[in-house]
Coordinates of C-alpha atoms in Angstrom, one line a residue:
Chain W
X404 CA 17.9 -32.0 7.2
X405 CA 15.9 -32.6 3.8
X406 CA 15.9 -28.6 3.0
X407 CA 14.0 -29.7 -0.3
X408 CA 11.1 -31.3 1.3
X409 CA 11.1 -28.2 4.0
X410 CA 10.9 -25.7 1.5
X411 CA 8.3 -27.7 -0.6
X412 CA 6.2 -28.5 2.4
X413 CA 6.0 -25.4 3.7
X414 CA 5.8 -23.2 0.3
X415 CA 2.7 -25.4 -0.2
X416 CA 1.1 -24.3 3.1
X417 CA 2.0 -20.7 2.2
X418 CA 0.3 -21.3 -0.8
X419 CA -3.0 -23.0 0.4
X420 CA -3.5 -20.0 3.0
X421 CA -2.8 -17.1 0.3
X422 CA -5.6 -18.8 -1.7
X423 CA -7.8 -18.9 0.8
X424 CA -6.9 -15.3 2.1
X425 CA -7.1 -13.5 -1.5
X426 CA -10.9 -12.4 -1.9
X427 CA -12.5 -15.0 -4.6
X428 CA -11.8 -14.6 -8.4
X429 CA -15.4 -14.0 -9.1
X430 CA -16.0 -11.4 -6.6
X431 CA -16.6 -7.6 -8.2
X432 CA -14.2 -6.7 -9.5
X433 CA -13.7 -10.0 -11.3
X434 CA -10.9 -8.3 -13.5
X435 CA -8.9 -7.3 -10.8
X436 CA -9.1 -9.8 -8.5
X437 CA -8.3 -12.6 -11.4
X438 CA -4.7 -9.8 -11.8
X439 CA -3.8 -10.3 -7.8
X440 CA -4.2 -14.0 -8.3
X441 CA -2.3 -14.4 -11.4
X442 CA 0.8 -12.7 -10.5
X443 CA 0.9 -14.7 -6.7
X444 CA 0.4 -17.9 -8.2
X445 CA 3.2 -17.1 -10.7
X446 CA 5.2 -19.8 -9.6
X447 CA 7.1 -17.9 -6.5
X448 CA 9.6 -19.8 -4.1
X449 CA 7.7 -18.2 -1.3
X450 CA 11.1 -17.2 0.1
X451 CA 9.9 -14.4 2.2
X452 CA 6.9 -16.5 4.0
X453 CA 9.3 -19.6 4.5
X454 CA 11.4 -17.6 6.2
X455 CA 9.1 -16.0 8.8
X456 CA 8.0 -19.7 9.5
X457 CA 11.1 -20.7 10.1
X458 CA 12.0 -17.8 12.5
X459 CA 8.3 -18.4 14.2
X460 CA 9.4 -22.1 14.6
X461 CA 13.0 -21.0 15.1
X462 CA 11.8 -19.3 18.5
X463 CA 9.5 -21.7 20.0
X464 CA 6.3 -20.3 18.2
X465 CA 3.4 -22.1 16.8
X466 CA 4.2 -21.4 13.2
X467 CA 0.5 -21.4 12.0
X468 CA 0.5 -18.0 13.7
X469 CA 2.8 -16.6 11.2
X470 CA 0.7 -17.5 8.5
X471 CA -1.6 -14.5 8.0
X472 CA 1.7 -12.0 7.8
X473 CA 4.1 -14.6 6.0
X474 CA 1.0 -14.6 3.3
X475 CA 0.7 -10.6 3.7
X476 CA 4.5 -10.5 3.0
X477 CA 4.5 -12.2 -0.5
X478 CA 1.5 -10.2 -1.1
X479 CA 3.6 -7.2 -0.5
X480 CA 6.8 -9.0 -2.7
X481 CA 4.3 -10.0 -5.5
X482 CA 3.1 -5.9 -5.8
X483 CA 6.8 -5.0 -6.2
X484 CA 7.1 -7.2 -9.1
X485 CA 4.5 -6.5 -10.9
X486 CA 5.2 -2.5 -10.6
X487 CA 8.7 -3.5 -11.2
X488 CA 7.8 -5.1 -14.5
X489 CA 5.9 -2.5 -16.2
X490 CA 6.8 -0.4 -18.8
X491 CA 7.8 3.2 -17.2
X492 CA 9.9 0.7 -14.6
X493 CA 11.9 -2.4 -16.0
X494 CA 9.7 -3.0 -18.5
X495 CA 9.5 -6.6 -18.7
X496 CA 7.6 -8.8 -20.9
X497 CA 7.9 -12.0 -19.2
X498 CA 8.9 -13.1 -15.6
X499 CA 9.2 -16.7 -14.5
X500 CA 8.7 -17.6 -17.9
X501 CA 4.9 -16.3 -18.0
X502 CA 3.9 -12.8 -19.6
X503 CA 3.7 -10.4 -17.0
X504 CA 0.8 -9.2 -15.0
X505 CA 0.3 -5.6 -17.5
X506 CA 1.0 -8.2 -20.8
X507 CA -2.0 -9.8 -19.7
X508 CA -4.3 -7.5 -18.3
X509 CA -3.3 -4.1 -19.6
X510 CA -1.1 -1.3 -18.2
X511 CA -4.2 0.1 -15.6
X512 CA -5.2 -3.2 -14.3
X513 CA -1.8 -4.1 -13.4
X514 CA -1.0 -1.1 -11.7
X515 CA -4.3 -1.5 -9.8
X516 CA -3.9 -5.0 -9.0
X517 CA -0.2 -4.0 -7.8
X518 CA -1.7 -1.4 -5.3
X519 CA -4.8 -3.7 -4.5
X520 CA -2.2 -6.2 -3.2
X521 CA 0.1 -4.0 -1.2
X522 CA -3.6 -2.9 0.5
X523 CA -4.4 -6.6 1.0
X524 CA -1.4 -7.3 3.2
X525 CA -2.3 -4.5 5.8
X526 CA -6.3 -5.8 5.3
X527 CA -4.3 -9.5 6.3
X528 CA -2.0 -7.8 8.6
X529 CA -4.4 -6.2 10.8
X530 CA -6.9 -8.4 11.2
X531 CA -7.6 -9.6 14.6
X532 CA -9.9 -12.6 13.6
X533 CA -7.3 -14.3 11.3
X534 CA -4.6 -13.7 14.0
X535 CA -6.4 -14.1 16.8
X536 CA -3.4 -16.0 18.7
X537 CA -1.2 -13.0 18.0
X538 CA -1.4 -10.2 20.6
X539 CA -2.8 -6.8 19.5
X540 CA 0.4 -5.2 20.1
X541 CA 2.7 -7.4 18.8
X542 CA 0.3 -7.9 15.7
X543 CA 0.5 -4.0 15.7
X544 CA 4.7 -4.0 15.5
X545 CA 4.8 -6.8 12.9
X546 CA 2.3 -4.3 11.0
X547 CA 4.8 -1.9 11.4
X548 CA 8.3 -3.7 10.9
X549 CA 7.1 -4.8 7.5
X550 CA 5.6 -1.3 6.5
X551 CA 8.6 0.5 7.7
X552 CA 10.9 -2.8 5.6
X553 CA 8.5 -1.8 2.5
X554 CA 8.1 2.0 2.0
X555 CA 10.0 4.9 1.2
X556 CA 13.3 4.1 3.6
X557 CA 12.9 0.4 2.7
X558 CA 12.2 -1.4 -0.4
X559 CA 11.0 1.6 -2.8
X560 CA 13.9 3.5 -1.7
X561 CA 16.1 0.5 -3.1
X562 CA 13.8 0.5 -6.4
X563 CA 14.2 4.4 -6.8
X564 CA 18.0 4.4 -6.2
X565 CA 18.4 1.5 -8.3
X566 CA 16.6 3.0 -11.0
X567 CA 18.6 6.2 -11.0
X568 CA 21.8 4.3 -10.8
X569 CA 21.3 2.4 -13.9
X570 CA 23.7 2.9 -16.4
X571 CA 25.7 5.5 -14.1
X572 CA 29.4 4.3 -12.2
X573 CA 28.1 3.9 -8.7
X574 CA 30.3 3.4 -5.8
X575 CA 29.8 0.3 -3.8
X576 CA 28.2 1.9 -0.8
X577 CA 25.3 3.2 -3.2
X578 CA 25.6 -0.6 -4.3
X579 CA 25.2 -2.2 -0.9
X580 CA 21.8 0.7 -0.2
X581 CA 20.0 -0.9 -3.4
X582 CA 20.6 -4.1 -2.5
X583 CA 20.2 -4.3 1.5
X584 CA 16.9 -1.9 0.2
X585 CA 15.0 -3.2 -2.5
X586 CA 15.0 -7.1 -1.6
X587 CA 16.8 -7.3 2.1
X588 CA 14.3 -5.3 3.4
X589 CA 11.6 -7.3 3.1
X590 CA 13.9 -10.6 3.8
X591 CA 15.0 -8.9 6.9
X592 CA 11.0 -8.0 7.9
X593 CA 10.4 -11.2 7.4
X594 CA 12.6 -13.2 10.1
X595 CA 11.8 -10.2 12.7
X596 CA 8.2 -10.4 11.8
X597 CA 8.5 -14.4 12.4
X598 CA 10.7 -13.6 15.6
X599 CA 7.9 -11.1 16.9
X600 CA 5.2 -13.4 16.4
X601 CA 6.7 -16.4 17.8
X602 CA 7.5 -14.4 20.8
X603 CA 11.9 -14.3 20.8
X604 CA 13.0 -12.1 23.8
X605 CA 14.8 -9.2 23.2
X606 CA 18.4 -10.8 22.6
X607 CA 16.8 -13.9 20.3
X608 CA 15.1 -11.0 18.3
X609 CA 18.5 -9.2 18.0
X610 CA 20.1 -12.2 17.3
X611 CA 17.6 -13.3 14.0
X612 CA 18.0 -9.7 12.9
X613 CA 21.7 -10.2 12.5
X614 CA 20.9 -13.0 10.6
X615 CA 18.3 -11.6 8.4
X616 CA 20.2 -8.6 7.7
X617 CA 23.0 -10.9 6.4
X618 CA 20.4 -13.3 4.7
X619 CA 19.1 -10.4 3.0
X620 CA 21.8 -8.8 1.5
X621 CA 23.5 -12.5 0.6
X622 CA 20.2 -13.0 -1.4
X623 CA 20.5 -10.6 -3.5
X624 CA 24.8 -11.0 -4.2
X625 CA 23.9 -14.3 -5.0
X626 CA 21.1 -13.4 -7.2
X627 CA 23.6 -10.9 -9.1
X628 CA 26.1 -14.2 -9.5
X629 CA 23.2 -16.0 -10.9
X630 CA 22.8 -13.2 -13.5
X631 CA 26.1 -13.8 -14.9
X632 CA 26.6 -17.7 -14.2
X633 CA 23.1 -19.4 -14.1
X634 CA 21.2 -21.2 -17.2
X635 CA 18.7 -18.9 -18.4
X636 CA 16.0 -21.6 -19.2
X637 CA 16.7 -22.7 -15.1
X638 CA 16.1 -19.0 -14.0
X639 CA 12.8 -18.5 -15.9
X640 CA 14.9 -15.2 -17.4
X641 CA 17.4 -14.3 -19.6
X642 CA 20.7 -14.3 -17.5
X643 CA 23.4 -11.3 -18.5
X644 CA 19.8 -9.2 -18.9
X645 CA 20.4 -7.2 -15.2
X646 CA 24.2 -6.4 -17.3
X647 CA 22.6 -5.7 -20.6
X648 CA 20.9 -2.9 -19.0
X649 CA 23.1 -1.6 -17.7
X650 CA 22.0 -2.6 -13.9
X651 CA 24.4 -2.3 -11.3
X652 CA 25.7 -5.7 -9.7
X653 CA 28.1 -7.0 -7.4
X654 CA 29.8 -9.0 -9.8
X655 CA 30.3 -6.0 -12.4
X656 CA 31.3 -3.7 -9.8
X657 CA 33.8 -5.9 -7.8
X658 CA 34.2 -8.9 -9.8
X659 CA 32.7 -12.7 -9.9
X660 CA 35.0 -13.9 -7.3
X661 CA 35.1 -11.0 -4.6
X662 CA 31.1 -11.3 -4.8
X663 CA 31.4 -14.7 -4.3
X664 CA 33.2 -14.3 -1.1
X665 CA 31.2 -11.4 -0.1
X666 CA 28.2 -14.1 -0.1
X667 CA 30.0 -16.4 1.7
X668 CA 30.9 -14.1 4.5
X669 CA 27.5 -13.0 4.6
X670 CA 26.0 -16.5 4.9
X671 CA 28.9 -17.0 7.7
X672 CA 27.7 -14.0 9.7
X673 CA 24.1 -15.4 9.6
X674 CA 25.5 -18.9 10.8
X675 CA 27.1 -17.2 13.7
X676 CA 23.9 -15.3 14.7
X677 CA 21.7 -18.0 15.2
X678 CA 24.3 -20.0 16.8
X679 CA 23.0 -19.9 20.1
X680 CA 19.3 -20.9 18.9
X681 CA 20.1 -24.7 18.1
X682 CA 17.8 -27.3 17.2
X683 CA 15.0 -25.3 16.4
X684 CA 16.6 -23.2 14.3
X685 CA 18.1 -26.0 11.8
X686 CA 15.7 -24.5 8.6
X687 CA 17.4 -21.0 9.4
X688 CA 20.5 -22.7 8.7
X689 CA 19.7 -24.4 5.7
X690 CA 18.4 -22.1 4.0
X691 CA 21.3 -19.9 4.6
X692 CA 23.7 -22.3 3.3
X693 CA 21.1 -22.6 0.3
X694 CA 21.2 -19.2 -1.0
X695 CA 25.2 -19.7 -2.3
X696 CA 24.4 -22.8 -3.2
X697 CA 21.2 -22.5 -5.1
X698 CA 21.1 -22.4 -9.1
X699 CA 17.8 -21.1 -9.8
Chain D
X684 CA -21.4 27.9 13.4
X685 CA -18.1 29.7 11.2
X686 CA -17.5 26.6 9.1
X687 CA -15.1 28.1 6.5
X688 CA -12.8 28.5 10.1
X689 CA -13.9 25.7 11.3
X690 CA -12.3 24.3 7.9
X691 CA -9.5 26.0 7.9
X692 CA -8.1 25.7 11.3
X693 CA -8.6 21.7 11.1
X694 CA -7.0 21.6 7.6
X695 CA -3.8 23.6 8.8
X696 CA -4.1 21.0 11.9
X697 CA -3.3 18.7 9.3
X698 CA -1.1 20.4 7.0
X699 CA 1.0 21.1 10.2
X700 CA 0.8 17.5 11.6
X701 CA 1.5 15.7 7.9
X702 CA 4.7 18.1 7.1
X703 CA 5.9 16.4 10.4
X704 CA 5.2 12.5 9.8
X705 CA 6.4 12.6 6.5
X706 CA 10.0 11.8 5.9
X707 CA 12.4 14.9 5.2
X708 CA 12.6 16.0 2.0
X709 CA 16.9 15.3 2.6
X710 CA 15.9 11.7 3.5
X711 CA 17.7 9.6 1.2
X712 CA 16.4 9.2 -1.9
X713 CA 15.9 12.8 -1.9
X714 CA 14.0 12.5 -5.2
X715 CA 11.3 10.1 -3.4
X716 CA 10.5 11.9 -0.8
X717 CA 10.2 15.6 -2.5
X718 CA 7.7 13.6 -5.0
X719 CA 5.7 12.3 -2.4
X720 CA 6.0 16.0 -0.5
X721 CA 5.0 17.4 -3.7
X722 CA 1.7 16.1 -4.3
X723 CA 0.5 15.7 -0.6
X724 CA 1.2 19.7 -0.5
X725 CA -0.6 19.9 -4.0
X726 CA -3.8 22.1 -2.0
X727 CA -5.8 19.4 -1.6
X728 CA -8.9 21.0 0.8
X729 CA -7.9 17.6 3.4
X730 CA -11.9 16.7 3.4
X731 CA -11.4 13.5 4.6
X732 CA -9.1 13.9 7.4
X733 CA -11.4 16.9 8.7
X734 CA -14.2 14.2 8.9
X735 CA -11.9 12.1 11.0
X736 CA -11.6 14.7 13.4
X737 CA -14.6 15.8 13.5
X738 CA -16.4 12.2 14.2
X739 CA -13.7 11.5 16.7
X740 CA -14.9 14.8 18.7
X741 CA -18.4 14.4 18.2
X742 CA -18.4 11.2 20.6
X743 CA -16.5 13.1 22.7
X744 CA -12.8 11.9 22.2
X745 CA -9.5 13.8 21.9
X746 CA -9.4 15.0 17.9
X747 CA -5.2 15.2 18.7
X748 CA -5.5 11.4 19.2
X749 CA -7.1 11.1 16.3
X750 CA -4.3 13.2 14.0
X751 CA -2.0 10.5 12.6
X752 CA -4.7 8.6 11.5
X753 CA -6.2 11.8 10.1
X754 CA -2.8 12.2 8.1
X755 CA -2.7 8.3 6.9
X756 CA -5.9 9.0 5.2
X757 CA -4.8 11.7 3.2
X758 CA -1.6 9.7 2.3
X759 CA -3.8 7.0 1.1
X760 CA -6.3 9.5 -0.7
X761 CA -3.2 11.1 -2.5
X762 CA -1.6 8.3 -3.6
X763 CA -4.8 7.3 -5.7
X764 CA -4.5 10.8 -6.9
X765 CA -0.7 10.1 -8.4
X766 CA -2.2 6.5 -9.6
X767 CA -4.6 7.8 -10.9
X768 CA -3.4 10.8 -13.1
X769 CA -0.9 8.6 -14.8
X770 CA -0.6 8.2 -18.6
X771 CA -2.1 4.9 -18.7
X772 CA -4.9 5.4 -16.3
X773 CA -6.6 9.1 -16.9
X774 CA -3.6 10.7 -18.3
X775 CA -3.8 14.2 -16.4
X776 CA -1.2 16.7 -17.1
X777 CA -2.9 18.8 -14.5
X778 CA -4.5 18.8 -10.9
X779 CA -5.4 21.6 -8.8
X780 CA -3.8 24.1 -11.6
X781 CA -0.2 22.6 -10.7
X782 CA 1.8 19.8 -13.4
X783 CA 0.6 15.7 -12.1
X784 CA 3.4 13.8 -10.0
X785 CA 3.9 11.9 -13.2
X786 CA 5.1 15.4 -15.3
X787 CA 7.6 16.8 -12.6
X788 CA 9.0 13.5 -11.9
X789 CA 8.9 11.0 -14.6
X790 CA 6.1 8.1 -14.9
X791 CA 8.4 5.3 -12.9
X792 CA 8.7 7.8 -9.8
X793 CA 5.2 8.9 -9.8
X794 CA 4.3 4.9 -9.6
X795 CA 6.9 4.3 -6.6
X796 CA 5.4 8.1 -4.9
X797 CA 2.3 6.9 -5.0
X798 CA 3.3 3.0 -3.5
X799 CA 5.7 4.5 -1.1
X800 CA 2.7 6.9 0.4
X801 CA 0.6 4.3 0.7
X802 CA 2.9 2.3 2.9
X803 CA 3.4 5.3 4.5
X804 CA 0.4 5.5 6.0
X805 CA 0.3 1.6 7.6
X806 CA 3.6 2.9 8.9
X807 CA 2.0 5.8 10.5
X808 CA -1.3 3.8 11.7
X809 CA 0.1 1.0 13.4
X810 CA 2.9 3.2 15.2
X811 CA 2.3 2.4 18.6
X812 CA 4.9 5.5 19.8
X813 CA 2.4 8.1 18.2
X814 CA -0.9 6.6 18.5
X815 CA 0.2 6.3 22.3
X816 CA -2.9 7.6 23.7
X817 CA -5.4 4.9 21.4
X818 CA -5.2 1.2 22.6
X819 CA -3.5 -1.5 20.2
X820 CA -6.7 -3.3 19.8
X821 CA -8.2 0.0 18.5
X822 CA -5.6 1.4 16.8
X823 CA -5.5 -2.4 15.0
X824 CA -9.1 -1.9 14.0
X825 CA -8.8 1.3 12.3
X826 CA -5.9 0.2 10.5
X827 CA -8.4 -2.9 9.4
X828 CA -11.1 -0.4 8.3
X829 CA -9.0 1.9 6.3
X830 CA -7.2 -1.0 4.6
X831 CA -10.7 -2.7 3.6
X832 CA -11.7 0.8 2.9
X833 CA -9.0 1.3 0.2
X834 CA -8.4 -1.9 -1.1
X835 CA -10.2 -4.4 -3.7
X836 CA -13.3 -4.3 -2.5
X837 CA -13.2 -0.6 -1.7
X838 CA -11.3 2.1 -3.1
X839 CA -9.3 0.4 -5.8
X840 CA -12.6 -1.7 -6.8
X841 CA -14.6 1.5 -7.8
X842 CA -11.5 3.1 -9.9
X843 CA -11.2 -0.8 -11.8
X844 CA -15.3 -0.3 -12.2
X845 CA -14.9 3.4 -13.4
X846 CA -12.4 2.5 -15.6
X847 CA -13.9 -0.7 -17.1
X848 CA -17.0 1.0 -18.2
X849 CA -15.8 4.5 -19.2
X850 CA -17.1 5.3 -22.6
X851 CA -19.5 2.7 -21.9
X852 CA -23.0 2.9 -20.8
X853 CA -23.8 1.3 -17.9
X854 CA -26.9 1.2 -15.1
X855 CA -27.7 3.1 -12.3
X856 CA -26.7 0.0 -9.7
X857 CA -23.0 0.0 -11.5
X858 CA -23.0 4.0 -10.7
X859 CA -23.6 3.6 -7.6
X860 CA -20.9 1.0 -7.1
X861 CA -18.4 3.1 -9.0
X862 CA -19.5 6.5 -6.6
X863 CA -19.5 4.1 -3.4
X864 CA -16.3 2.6 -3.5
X865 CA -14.2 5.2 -4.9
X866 CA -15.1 8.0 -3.4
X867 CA -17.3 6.7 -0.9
X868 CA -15.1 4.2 0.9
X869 CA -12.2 5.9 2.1
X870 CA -14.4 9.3 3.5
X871 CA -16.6 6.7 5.2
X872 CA -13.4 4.9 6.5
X873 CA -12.7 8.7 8.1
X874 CA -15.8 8.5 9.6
X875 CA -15.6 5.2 11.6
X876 CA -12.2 5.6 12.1
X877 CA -12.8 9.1 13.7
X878 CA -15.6 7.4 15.6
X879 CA -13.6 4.3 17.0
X880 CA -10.3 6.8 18.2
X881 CA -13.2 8.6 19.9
X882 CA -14.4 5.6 21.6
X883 CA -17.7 5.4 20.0
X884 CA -20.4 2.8 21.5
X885 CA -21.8 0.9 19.1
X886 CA -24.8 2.4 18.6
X887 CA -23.0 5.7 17.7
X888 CA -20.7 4.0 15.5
X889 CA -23.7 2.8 13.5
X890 CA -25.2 6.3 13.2
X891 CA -21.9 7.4 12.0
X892 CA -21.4 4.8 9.6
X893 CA -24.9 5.5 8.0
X894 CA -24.0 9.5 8.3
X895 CA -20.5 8.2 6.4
X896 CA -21.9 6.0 3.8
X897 CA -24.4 9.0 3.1
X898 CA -22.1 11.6 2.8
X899 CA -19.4 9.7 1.0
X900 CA -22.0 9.2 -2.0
X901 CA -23.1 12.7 -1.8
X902 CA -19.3 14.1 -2.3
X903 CA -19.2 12.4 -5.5
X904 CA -22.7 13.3 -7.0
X905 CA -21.6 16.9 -5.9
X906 CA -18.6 16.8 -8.0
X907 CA -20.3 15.2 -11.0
X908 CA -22.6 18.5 -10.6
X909 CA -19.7 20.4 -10.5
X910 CA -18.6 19.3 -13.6
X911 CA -21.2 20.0 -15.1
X912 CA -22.2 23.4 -13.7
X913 CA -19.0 24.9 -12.0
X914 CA -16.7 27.1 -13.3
X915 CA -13.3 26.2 -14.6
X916 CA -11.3 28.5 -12.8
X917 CA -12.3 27.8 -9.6
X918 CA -12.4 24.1 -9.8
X919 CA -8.8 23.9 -10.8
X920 CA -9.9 21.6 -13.6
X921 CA -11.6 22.1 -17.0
X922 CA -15.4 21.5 -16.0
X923 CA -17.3 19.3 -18.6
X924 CA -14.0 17.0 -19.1
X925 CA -15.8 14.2 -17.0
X926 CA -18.4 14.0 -20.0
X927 CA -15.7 14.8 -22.5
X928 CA -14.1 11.8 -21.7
X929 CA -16.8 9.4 -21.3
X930 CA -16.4 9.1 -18.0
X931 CA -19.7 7.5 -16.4
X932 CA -21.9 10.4 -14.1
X933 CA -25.3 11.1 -11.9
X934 CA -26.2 14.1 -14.5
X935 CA -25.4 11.7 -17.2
X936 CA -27.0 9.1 -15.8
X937 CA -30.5 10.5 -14.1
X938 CA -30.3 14.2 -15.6
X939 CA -29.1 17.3 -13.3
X940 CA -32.2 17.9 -11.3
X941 CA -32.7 14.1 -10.4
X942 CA -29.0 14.2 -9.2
X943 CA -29.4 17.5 -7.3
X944 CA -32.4 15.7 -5.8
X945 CA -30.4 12.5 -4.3
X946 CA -27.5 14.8 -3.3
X947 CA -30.0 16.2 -1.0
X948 CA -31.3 13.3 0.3
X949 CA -28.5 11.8 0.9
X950 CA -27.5 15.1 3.5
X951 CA -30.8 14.6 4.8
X952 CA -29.7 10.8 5.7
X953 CA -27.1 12.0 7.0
X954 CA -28.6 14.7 9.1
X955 CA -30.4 12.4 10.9
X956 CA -28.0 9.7 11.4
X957 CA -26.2 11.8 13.6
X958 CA -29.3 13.5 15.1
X959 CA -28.9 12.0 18.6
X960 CA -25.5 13.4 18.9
X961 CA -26.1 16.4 19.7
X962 CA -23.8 19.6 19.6
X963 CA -20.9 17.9 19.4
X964 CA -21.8 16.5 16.2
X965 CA -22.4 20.1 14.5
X966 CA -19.3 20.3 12.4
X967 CA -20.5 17.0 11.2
X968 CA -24.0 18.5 10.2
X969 CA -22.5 21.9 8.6
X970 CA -20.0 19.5 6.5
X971 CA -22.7 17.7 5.0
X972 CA -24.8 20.4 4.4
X973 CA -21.7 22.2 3.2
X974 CA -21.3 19.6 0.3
X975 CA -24.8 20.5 -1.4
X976 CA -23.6 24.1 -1.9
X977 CA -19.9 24.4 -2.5
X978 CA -18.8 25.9 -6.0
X979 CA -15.4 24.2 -5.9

């Protein structure tokens, strides 16, 4: 399959939706609702809300239904980052190339417009109008997958764990919490969110779990590769800047080559879980294989 | 009717319930979940929750079914207390006479607190295992009234407003706004939520929601009162640090007596929104009346 084409084709329909979803940038308070917009339209690869499409569509669902939550879930990724960025976190200046949200709009605003978005999703998440082909209860469980996938035993745990590690020796187990944490979590509440809405019995739920479990945690390996290997003007960041920190990676705790194969088992596992699903589940595949393959 | 009991057995209700749904203060990262602990046990007086519970049993439905909402409120309403207090918003070393989130646990913890408590309470509203007694479709709508409550256009609107015009001077309509939506939106999200657990009609809902909206603006006019006329020690807080700081207020604004003036109107509102309720809806009067006359 054309992955490329996939990916663009269906990042632009997560993208049409989210603008249409985010209150206007003139309504009160302009400020704030110009510093949601800027950070989402930063330029994302919309990796979470592809995902959730693809397991929607991956299941026999009508993948217009995942809209509302795959747009909810980037809302959710884009708060992360721009909390991530600021200056008592990572203190970044730039991300994808552009100055980050608190460069632009001050410290306050950011942090506001990081917690405004985070609200948003749920606003998205639970309401029944937008989703009104999604069943109360299942709308209700998808609610709650990707809260439990983004609060204090999900992603944040994996941002405050990854924060005290910095600069300390960790083992790899404490490695392996940050990263199946702070960015499979939300990968991983993504295809069962997409399985959930799409309506997967039990054993095709299951089975996409495996694989986003394994998705999630390749993501981030290959991410840490990309830190040491990639072109810096390609990644929109300076690589070696995770090492220069002092940020614990897969590469710098078990070397470039035993991360490399960690990934490729990981994407192998994935493979094998979604076996059974066939056709329908060709994206999943893809974009599997894409993640060790990808530059940027 | 014994209010101050009244109070105080609800608020233990809470305290008791809260302790429970929040994650252990073991849970891994230990450091996470004794910041997020720490501030929701700060001796906050759980105002809003109280509300929820009382409007849920003043259309006659189960308060206990009403308790995890109850506790998601007060998640929310702390973690704009940790956003709030932190060096680049208002800076407080201090709430409630005890060090801010931010001073016992560093700036970059007190951000991920606050997020994680936030998510925290989606987690616990759209948790069909303990909201087992409140149908999904309900339970779905509270969870879209609290999030509109606390987001953009509600709670996280009014602190941008606040913020943009402190030191400023601004008009009576932009008061208003701030006082609504920062204070106002989430107590009148207790109300309605209360109200729909309950099973409200929807001509009760409406009398709550004017009783809400009513009482939500009072709390705040109250506390700009306070500031002015209250005493220190019993407030917690230094009284006159509002002004101090520039920060926008009724007495300010309209001078004391016109503020104590629309305080009272606004009980009277919401005296006789509820009117038709009854003797079930008594808490609900005393509470309001209640607001007018504290000293803390």
């Amino acid at each position: 399959m054309d992955l490329k084409a996939y990916l663009k084709q269906k990042a632009a329909l997560v993208d049409e939706a989210i603008m249409r979803y985010l209150p206007a940038p003139d309504t009160m308070p302009a400020k704030l609702h110009q510093a949601m917009r800027y950070s989402v339209m930063a330029g994302g690869k919309r990796v979470r809300p592809v995902l959730m499409l693809a397991a929607c569509a991956a299941v026999g669902g009508n993948e217009k239904n995942a809209l509302p939550a795959a747009c909810a879930m980037e809302m959710i990724h884009t708060y992360s980052l721009i909390h991530d960025d600021l200056p008592a976190m990572d203190d970044d200046d730039f991300r994808r190339g552009r100055p980050t949200n608190h460069k632009v709009y001050g410290e306050a605003t950011a942090i506001l417009a990081g917690d405004a978005l985070l609200t948003e999703a749920f606003i998205l998440l639970s309401d029944a109008r937008i989703n009104s082909d999604v069943p109360p209860e299942v709308l209700l469980r998808v609610c709650s997958t990707i809260a439990r996938c983004a609060g204090s035993m999900g992603m944040v745990g994996g941002q405050v764990v990854d924060m005290e590690s910095e600069g300390k020796e960790i083992d790899f187990p404490t490695l392996e919490y940050i990263h199946t944490h702070k960015t499979g979590a939300l990968i991983l509440a993504a295809i069962q969110s997409g399985a959930l809405i799409g309506g997967a019995d039990e054993k095709t739920f299951d089975a996409l779990k495996r694989y986003g479990g394994a998705v999630g945690l390749a993501f981030q390996v290959a991410d840490d590769i990309l830190d040491v290997v990639g072109d810096s003007q390609a990644l929109g960041k300076s690589a070696g800047r995770d090492h220069a920190r002092g940020k614990n990676t897969y590469p710098a705790l078990i070397g470039l080559d035993a991360s490399r194969s960690r990934a490729r088992d990981l994407v192998n596992v994935a493979h094998q879980a979604i076996e059974p699903l066939g056709e329908a589940a060709e994206p999943l595949r893809a974009i599997a294989s894409y993640i060790i393959e990808r530059e940027t």
